[in-house]
Short mmCIF file of C-alpha atoms in Angstrom, two decimals:
data_model
loop_
_atom_site.label_atom_id
_atom_site.label_comp_id
_atom_site.label_asym_id
_atom_site.label_seq_id
_atom_site.Cartn_x
_atom_site.Cartn_y
_atom_site.Cartn_z
CA MET A 1 -3.49 -6.54 -32.89
CA SER A 2 -0.09 -5.72 -31.44
CA SER A 3 2.80 -8.04 -32.07
CA ALA A 4 4.64 -9.76 -29.25
CA LYS A 5 7.70 -7.72 -30.12
CA ASP A 6 5.77 -4.49 -29.48
CA VAL A 7 5.03 -5.53 -25.93
CA LYS A 8 8.08 -7.52 -24.93
CA GLY A 9 10.72 -5.11 -26.18
CA PRO A 10 12.43 -2.43 -24.11
CA TRP A 11 10.40 0.62 -23.19
CA ALA A 12 10.90 2.88 -26.18
CA ARG A 13 13.01 6.02 -26.29
CA GLY A 14 12.22 8.95 -28.55
CA PRO A 15 10.03 12.06 -28.18
CA GLU A 16 7.99 10.34 -25.46
CA ALA A 17 11.04 9.21 -23.48
CA ALA A 18 10.86 9.31 -19.72
CA PRO A 19 11.32 12.81 -18.29
CA GLY A 20 14.94 13.58 -17.52
CA GLY A 21 16.41 10.95 -19.87
CA GLY A 22 19.62 9.12 -19.16
CA ALA A 23 18.12 5.81 -18.08
CA HIS A 24 18.81 2.42 -19.57
CA PRO A 25 15.82 0.76 -21.25
CA GLU A 26 14.12 -1.89 -19.19
CA PRO A 27 12.17 -4.85 -20.54
CA LEU A 28 8.44 -4.96 -19.99
CA SER A 29 6.85 -8.19 -21.11
CA GLY A 30 3.25 -9.17 -21.72
CA GLN A 31 0.89 -10.20 -24.47
CA GLY A 32 -0.65 -7.44 -26.53
CA SER A 33 -4.06 -9.09 -26.54
CA GLY A 34 -4.19 -9.19 -22.74
CA PRO A 35 -5.64 -11.93 -20.56
CA GLU A 36 -8.80 -13.69 -21.63
CA PRO A 37 -12.04 -12.97 -19.75
CA PRO A 38 -12.94 -15.53 -17.08
CA ALA A 39 -15.48 -18.23 -17.75
CA HIS A 40 -18.18 -16.68 -15.56
CA GLY A 41 -20.82 -18.83 -17.20
CA ARG A 42 -19.14 -21.95 -15.86
CA GLY A 43 -18.78 -20.53 -12.39
CA ALA A 44 -14.99 -20.35 -12.61
CA ASP A 45 -13.06 -17.85 -10.53
CA PRO A 46 -11.44 -15.02 -12.52
CA GLU A 47 -7.74 -15.63 -13.07
CA PRO A 48 -5.13 -13.04 -12.09
CA PRO A 49 -2.98 -11.49 -14.82
CA ARG A 50 -0.62 -13.96 -16.38
CA PRO A 51 3.05 -14.14 -15.36
CA GLY A 52 5.27 -12.06 -17.58
CA GLY A 53 2.68 -9.38 -18.28
CA VAL A 54 2.91 -5.65 -17.79
CA LEU A 55 1.44 -5.72 -14.28
CA TRP A 56 3.70 -8.63 -13.38
CA SER A 57 6.69 -6.39 -14.14
CA LEU A 58 5.25 -3.17 -12.77
CA SER A 59 3.24 -3.66 -9.59
CA GLY A 60 5.88 -5.64 -7.67
CA ASP A 61 8.72 -3.23 -8.42
CA ILE A 62 9.66 -1.15 -5.36
CA ARG A 63 9.09 2.00 -7.41
CA ALA A 64 5.39 1.15 -7.48
CA LEU A 65 5.31 2.15 -3.80
CA LEU A 66 5.82 5.75 -4.94
CA MET A 67 2.85 5.47 -7.31
CA LEU A 68 0.31 4.26 -4.75
CA PRO A 69 -0.28 7.54 -2.84
CA ALA A 70 -1.45 9.27 -6.03
CA ALA A 71 -3.92 6.48 -6.82
CA LEU A 72 -5.23 6.34 -3.25
CA THR A 73 -5.72 10.11 -3.19
CA LEU A 74 -7.61 10.02 -6.48
CA GLN A 75 -9.86 7.29 -5.14
CA VAL A 76 -10.98 9.39 -2.19
CA ALA A 77 -11.45 12.46 -4.42
CA HIS A 78 -14.75 10.84 -5.41
CA PRO A 79 -17.43 12.25 -3.07
CA ALA A 80 -18.89 8.85 -2.18
CA VAL A 81 -15.53 7.10 -1.76
CA GLY A 82 -14.16 10.02 0.24
CA ALA A 83 -17.18 9.97 2.53
CA GLY A 84 -16.91 6.21 3.02
CA VAL A 85 -13.23 6.42 3.97
CA ASP A 86 -13.85 9.47 6.17
CA GLU A 87 -16.61 7.72 8.12
CA HIS A 88 -15.57 4.06 8.13
CA SER A 89 -11.79 3.73 7.62
CA VAL A 90 -9.15 3.44 10.35
CA PHE A 91 -6.56 5.30 8.24
CA ARG A 92 -6.27 8.02 10.90
CA THR A 93 -5.87 5.75 13.92
CA ASP A 94 -4.01 2.86 12.26
CA PRO A 95 -2.29 4.28 9.15
CA TRP A 96 0.54 1.74 9.09
CA GLY A 97 -1.75 -1.24 9.48
CA ARG A 98 -4.14 0.18 6.90
CA GLY A 99 -1.28 0.69 4.44
CA GLU A 100 0.13 -2.77 5.04
CA ARG A 101 -3.24 -4.42 4.43
CA SER A 102 -3.85 -2.40 1.27
CA LEU A 103 -0.45 -3.32 -0.14
CA ARG A 104 -0.93 -6.99 0.70
CA SER A 105 -4.31 -6.96 -1.02
CA LEU A 106 -2.97 -5.32 -4.17
CA GLN A 107 -0.11 -7.79 -4.40
CA LEU A 108 -2.53 -10.70 -4.08
CA TRP A 109 -4.56 -9.46 -7.05
CA VAL A 110 -1.52 -9.81 -9.31
CA TYR A 111 0.70 -12.45 -7.70
CA GLY A 112 -1.71 -14.39 -5.51
CA GLY A 113 -2.71 -17.16 -7.91
CA ALA A 114 -5.74 -18.96 -6.43
CA GLU A 115 -5.70 -16.53 -3.49
CA ALA A 116 -6.52 -13.60 -5.80
CA ALA A 117 -10.21 -14.47 -6.22
CA GLU A 118 -10.54 -15.22 -2.51
CA GLU A 119 -9.12 -11.80 -1.72
CA GLY A 120 -11.66 -10.25 -4.08
CA ARG A 121 -14.48 -11.98 -2.23
CA ARG A 122 -13.08 -10.88 1.12
CA LEU A 123 -13.03 -7.25 0.00
CA ARG A 124 -16.62 -7.36 -1.21
CA VAL A 125 -17.77 -8.78 2.12
CA LEU A 126 -15.76 -6.11 3.94
CA HIS A 127 -17.51 -3.34 2.01
CA ARG A 128 -21.08 -4.61 2.30
CA THR A 129 -21.95 -2.49 5.32
CA ILE A 130 -20.24 0.72 4.19
CA GLN A 131 -22.90 3.26 3.30
CA GLY A 132 -24.01 6.76 4.19
CA THR A 133 -24.38 10.21 2.65
CA ASP A 134 -21.66 11.72 0.47
CA THR A 135 -20.34 15.28 0.40
CA ARG A 136 -23.12 16.32 -1.99
CA GLY A 137 -25.95 14.93 0.12
CA ARG A 138 -26.42 11.81 -1.99
CA ARG A 139 -26.91 8.38 -0.47
CA TYR A 140 -24.03 6.03 -1.27
CA HIS A 141 -23.03 2.41 -0.81
CA ALA A 142 -19.44 1.24 -1.21
CA LEU A 143 -20.46 -1.54 -3.61
CA THR A 144 -22.57 0.67 -5.87
CA PRO A 145 -21.01 -0.19 -9.26
CA ALA A 146 -20.07 3.38 -10.17
CA ASN A 147 -18.30 3.92 -6.82
CA TYR A 148 -16.58 0.54 -6.68
CA ALA A 149 -15.45 0.82 -10.31
CA TRP A 150 -13.92 4.27 -9.74
CA VAL A 151 -11.74 2.97 -6.92
CA HIS A 152 -10.34 0.39 -9.31
CA ALA A 153 -10.19 2.64 -12.37
CA THR A 154 -7.73 5.09 -10.80
CA GLY A 155 -4.91 2.54 -10.90
CA PHE A 156 -4.56 2.44 -14.68
CA PRO A 157 -3.94 6.16 -15.40
CA VAL A 158 -1.61 6.49 -12.40
CA TYR A 159 0.46 3.46 -13.47
CA GLN A 160 0.52 4.70 -17.05
CA HIS A 161 1.58 8.22 -16.07
CA ALA A 162 3.99 7.46 -13.24
CA ALA A 163 5.83 4.81 -15.25
CA ARG A 164 6.92 7.58 -17.63
CA TYR A 165 8.87 9.13 -14.79
CA LEU A 166 10.01 6.15 -12.75
CA ILE A 167 10.61 3.44 -15.36
CA ARG A 168 9.94 4.18 -19.05
CA PRO A 169 7.04 5.39 -21.18
CA MET A 170 4.90 2.55 -22.44
CA THR A 171 4.36 1.82 -26.10
CA PRO A 172 0.73 1.83 -27.29
CA ALA A 173 0.82 -1.98 -27.23
CA GLN A 174 2.04 -2.00 -23.64
CA GLU A 175 -0.68 0.44 -22.60
CA ARG A 176 -3.32 -1.80 -24.17
CA ALA A 177 -1.86 -4.82 -22.42
CA LEU A 178 -1.83 -2.96 -19.11
CA TYR A 179 -5.46 -1.92 -19.53
CA ALA A 180 -6.54 -5.46 -20.42
CA GLU A 181 -4.74 -6.80 -17.36
CA TRP A 182 -6.28 -4.11 -15.16
CA LEU A 183 -9.73 -5.14 -16.39
CA GLN A 184 -8.83 -8.67 -15.38
CA VAL A 185 -7.94 -7.47 -11.90
CA GLY A 186 -11.31 -5.72 -11.82
CA ARG A 187 -13.05 -9.03 -12.47
CA ILE A 188 -11.17 -10.49 -9.50
CA LEU A 189 -12.60 -7.66 -7.40
CA GLY A 190 -16.11 -8.44 -8.61
CA ILE A 191 -16.46 -5.55 -11.06
CA HIS A 192 -18.68 -6.55 -13.98
CA ASP A 193 -17.50 -5.80 -17.50
CA ARG A 194 -20.57 -3.64 -18.05
CA ASP A 195 -19.42 -1.29 -15.27
CA MET A 196 -15.96 -0.54 -16.69
CA PRO A 197 -15.01 0.76 -20.14
CA GLN A 198 -13.84 -2.31 -22.05
CA THR A 199 -11.32 -0.59 -24.32
CA ILE A 200 -8.67 2.01 -23.74
CA GLU A 201 -10.43 4.24 -26.28
CA ASP A 202 -13.57 4.16 -24.14
CA PHE A 203 -11.66 4.66 -20.90
CA TRP A 204 -10.43 8.19 -21.57
CA PRO A 205 -13.90 9.75 -22.18
CA TYR A 206 -15.05 8.06 -18.94
CA TRP A 207 -11.99 9.42 -17.16
CA ASN A 208 -12.53 12.96 -18.47
CA LYS A 209 -16.19 12.88 -17.49
CA MET A 210 -15.36 11.76 -13.95
CA LEU A 211 -12.74 14.51 -13.57
CA ALA A 212 -15.15 17.14 -14.85
CA GLU A 213 -18.28 16.11 -12.96
CA GLU A 214 -17.39 14.10 -9.83
CA ILE A 215 -13.87 14.62 -8.55
CA GLU A 216 -13.23 17.19 -5.82
CA ALA A 217 -10.90 17.99 -2.94
CA THR A 218 -12.70 16.01 -0.27
CA THR A 219 -11.81 16.13 3.41
CA VAL A 220 -9.74 12.97 3.07
CA VAL A 221 -7.87 14.31 0.03
CA ARG A 222 -6.91 17.41 1.99
CA GLU A 223 -5.67 15.29 4.88
CA LEU A 224 -3.63 13.00 2.63
CA VAL A 225 -1.75 15.91 1.04
CA ASP A 226 -1.38 17.92 4.26
CA ALA A 227 2.27 17.83 5.29
CA ASP A 228 1.30 19.01 8.79
CA GLN A 229 -1.16 16.18 9.42
CA PRO A 230 -0.16 14.17 12.53
CA VAL A 231 0.94 10.59 11.84
CA PRO A 232 1.92 8.15 14.62
CA PRO A 233 5.33 6.45 14.41
CA PRO A 234 5.48 3.03 12.68
CA ASP A 235 4.26 0.14 14.81
CA ARG A 236 5.53 -2.62 12.50
CA GLY A 237 8.92 -4.31 12.34
CA PRO A 238 11.53 -5.34 14.93
CA TRP A 239 11.03 -3.66 18.29
CA PRO A 240 14.53 -2.08 18.39
CA LEU A 241 13.77 -0.34 15.09
CA ARG A 242 10.35 0.75 16.35
CA ALA A 243 11.94 2.16 19.49
CA VAL A 244 14.47 4.18 17.49
CA LEU A 245 11.81 5.49 15.13
CA ARG A 246 9.57 6.44 18.04
CA ALA A 247 12.39 8.44 19.61
CA LEU A 248 13.32 10.17 16.36
CA TRP A 249 9.79 10.59 15.01
CA PRO A 250 9.42 14.30 15.84
CA VAL A 251 12.50 14.91 13.66
CA LEU A 252 11.72 12.38 10.93
CA LEU A 253 8.03 13.09 10.38
CA PRO A 254 8.20 16.61 8.87
CA PRO A 255 10.54 15.73 5.94
CA LEU A 256 8.74 12.40 5.38
CA ALA A 257 5.38 14.16 5.30
CA ARG A 258 6.68 16.71 2.80
CA PHE A 259 8.05 13.92 0.63
CA ARG A 260 4.72 12.08 0.75
CA ARG A 261 2.93 15.22 -0.41
CA PHE A 262 5.55 15.77 -3.13
CA VAL A 263 5.22 12.31 -4.71
CA THR A 264 1.44 12.19 -4.22
CA ILE A 265 0.88 15.36 -6.23
CA GLY A 266 3.82 14.94 -8.59
CA LEU A 267 2.98 11.44 -9.80
CA MET A 268 -0.72 12.18 -10.21
CA PRO A 269 -1.76 12.68 -13.85
CA PRO A 270 -1.79 16.46 -14.52
CA ASP A 271 -5.45 16.55 -15.57
CA ALA A 272 -6.45 14.80 -12.34
CA ARG A 273 -4.21 17.09 -10.31
CA ALA A 274 -5.95 20.09 -11.86
CA ALA A 275 -9.41 18.61 -11.27
CA VAL A 276 -8.67 18.15 -7.57
CA GLY A 277 -7.09 21.61 -7.36
CA LEU A 278 -3.64 20.56 -6.15
CA PRO A 279 -0.80 23.04 -6.77
CA TRP A 280 2.31 22.05 -8.71
CA SER A 281 5.12 24.36 -9.84
CA ALA A 282 7.74 24.19 -12.59
CA GLU A 283 10.44 23.96 -9.93
CA GLN A 284 8.70 20.98 -8.31
CA GLU A 285 8.48 19.32 -11.71
CA LYS A 286 12.23 19.72 -12.18
CA ARG A 287 12.89 18.20 -8.76
CA LEU A 288 10.62 15.26 -9.53
CA ARG A 289 12.38 14.60 -12.82
CA ARG A 290 15.79 14.69 -11.17
CA MET A 291 14.69 12.26 -8.46
CA CYS A 292 13.14 9.88 -10.95
CA ALA A 293 16.20 10.00 -13.21
CA VAL A 294 18.29 8.69 -10.32
CA LEU A 295 15.77 5.95 -9.54
CA ARG A 296 15.67 4.84 -13.18
CA VAL A 297 19.41 4.24 -13.04
CA VAL A 298 19.75 2.81 -9.53
CA VAL A 299 16.77 0.46 -9.15
CA PRO A 300 17.39 -1.75 -12.23
CA VAL A 301 20.86 -2.71 -10.97
CA LEU A 302 19.67 -3.71 -7.50
CA PRO A 303 19.57 -7.43 -6.67
CA GLU A 304 16.11 -8.97 -7.00
CA ARG A 305 15.65 -9.24 -3.23
CA LEU A 306 15.87 -5.44 -3.01
CA ARG A 307 14.15 -4.50 -6.25
CA TYR A 308 10.90 -6.45 -5.81
CA LEU A 309 8.37 -6.58 -3.00
CA PRO A 310 8.27 -9.91 -1.10
CA ARG A 311 5.06 -11.28 -2.65
CA ALA A 312 6.24 -10.40 -6.16
CA ARG A 313 9.69 -11.85 -5.51
CA ALA A 314 8.24 -15.15 -4.29
CA ALA A 315 5.85 -15.38 -7.26
CA ARG A 316 8.65 -14.68 -9.73
CA ALA A 317 10.83 -17.38 -8.14
CA ALA A 318 7.96 -19.91 -8.19
CA HIS A 319 7.25 -19.11 -11.83
CA ARG A 320 10.89 -19.67 -12.80
CA THR A 321 10.93 -22.97 -10.94
CA ALA A 322 7.74 -24.14 -12.67
CA ALA A 323 8.85 -23.06 -16.14
CA PRO A 324 9.81 -25.98 -18.45
CA ASN A 325 13.31 -24.63 -18.92
CA GLY A 326 13.50 -23.01 -15.45
#
């Protein structure tokens, strides 16, 4: 079992240091043993990851926004998931609303307290009617355990890989803590333990098998990485800002779309990138490392109101207030 020092200490330097170097170490707390499984036998709701854990530090950081496109693209690289999103999602007609709802949901899983389990139930109800035929002619249902588990499973390797660039590489103890906490989030979503590998050692063979046998460049994957795909201007926020963005959108969209493609492919684990067939050059890798080196220096010195997403910021403040010595 990992010691508390292994998990709570700064993200280690050394041969596995974050690409580009030059960043100050940042603390990442959490318990090496991870959260305890919920008391399903007593009918209790699964608890979200505990405050102070790896996910608590990671998923509310603004840099996590750059990680999400890679995870979302990997989700829809599964033939059944890609078909479900292609046929049932509003991501083409309401991309900003769809993104806002997805981000709110993810934040609830980690920072929502009692709302986390309710959000998990809401998502299962939402997916009950999603079914059809996938890209290989197989019947699918969104809540089929293998499909539903894959959607969740993609988060762990993307967090683990992207953190190397944007924050710091994790120690083995931190990776185990992250995986244990991600399993806990899976329970909130209604994923049974039998449907997800229960150890990090078992996860990687599952991951490799999925990349080798299931993952492909689905229609939705191709759209998500297409820099020429039309996207409507944002329809959220103060109306003066929306008006300005609408007027400037023909100029703003092309570079934003190229940047979206860049971070989507760049922060995807290389083995997954290869399995989907997405191109990535040595020059692009250098650009990604330079960008991330700047973010590793700048983001940690930002005030909390700028560094953390609103839900995470509120949860952190509430936790400090409730702490005995807060």
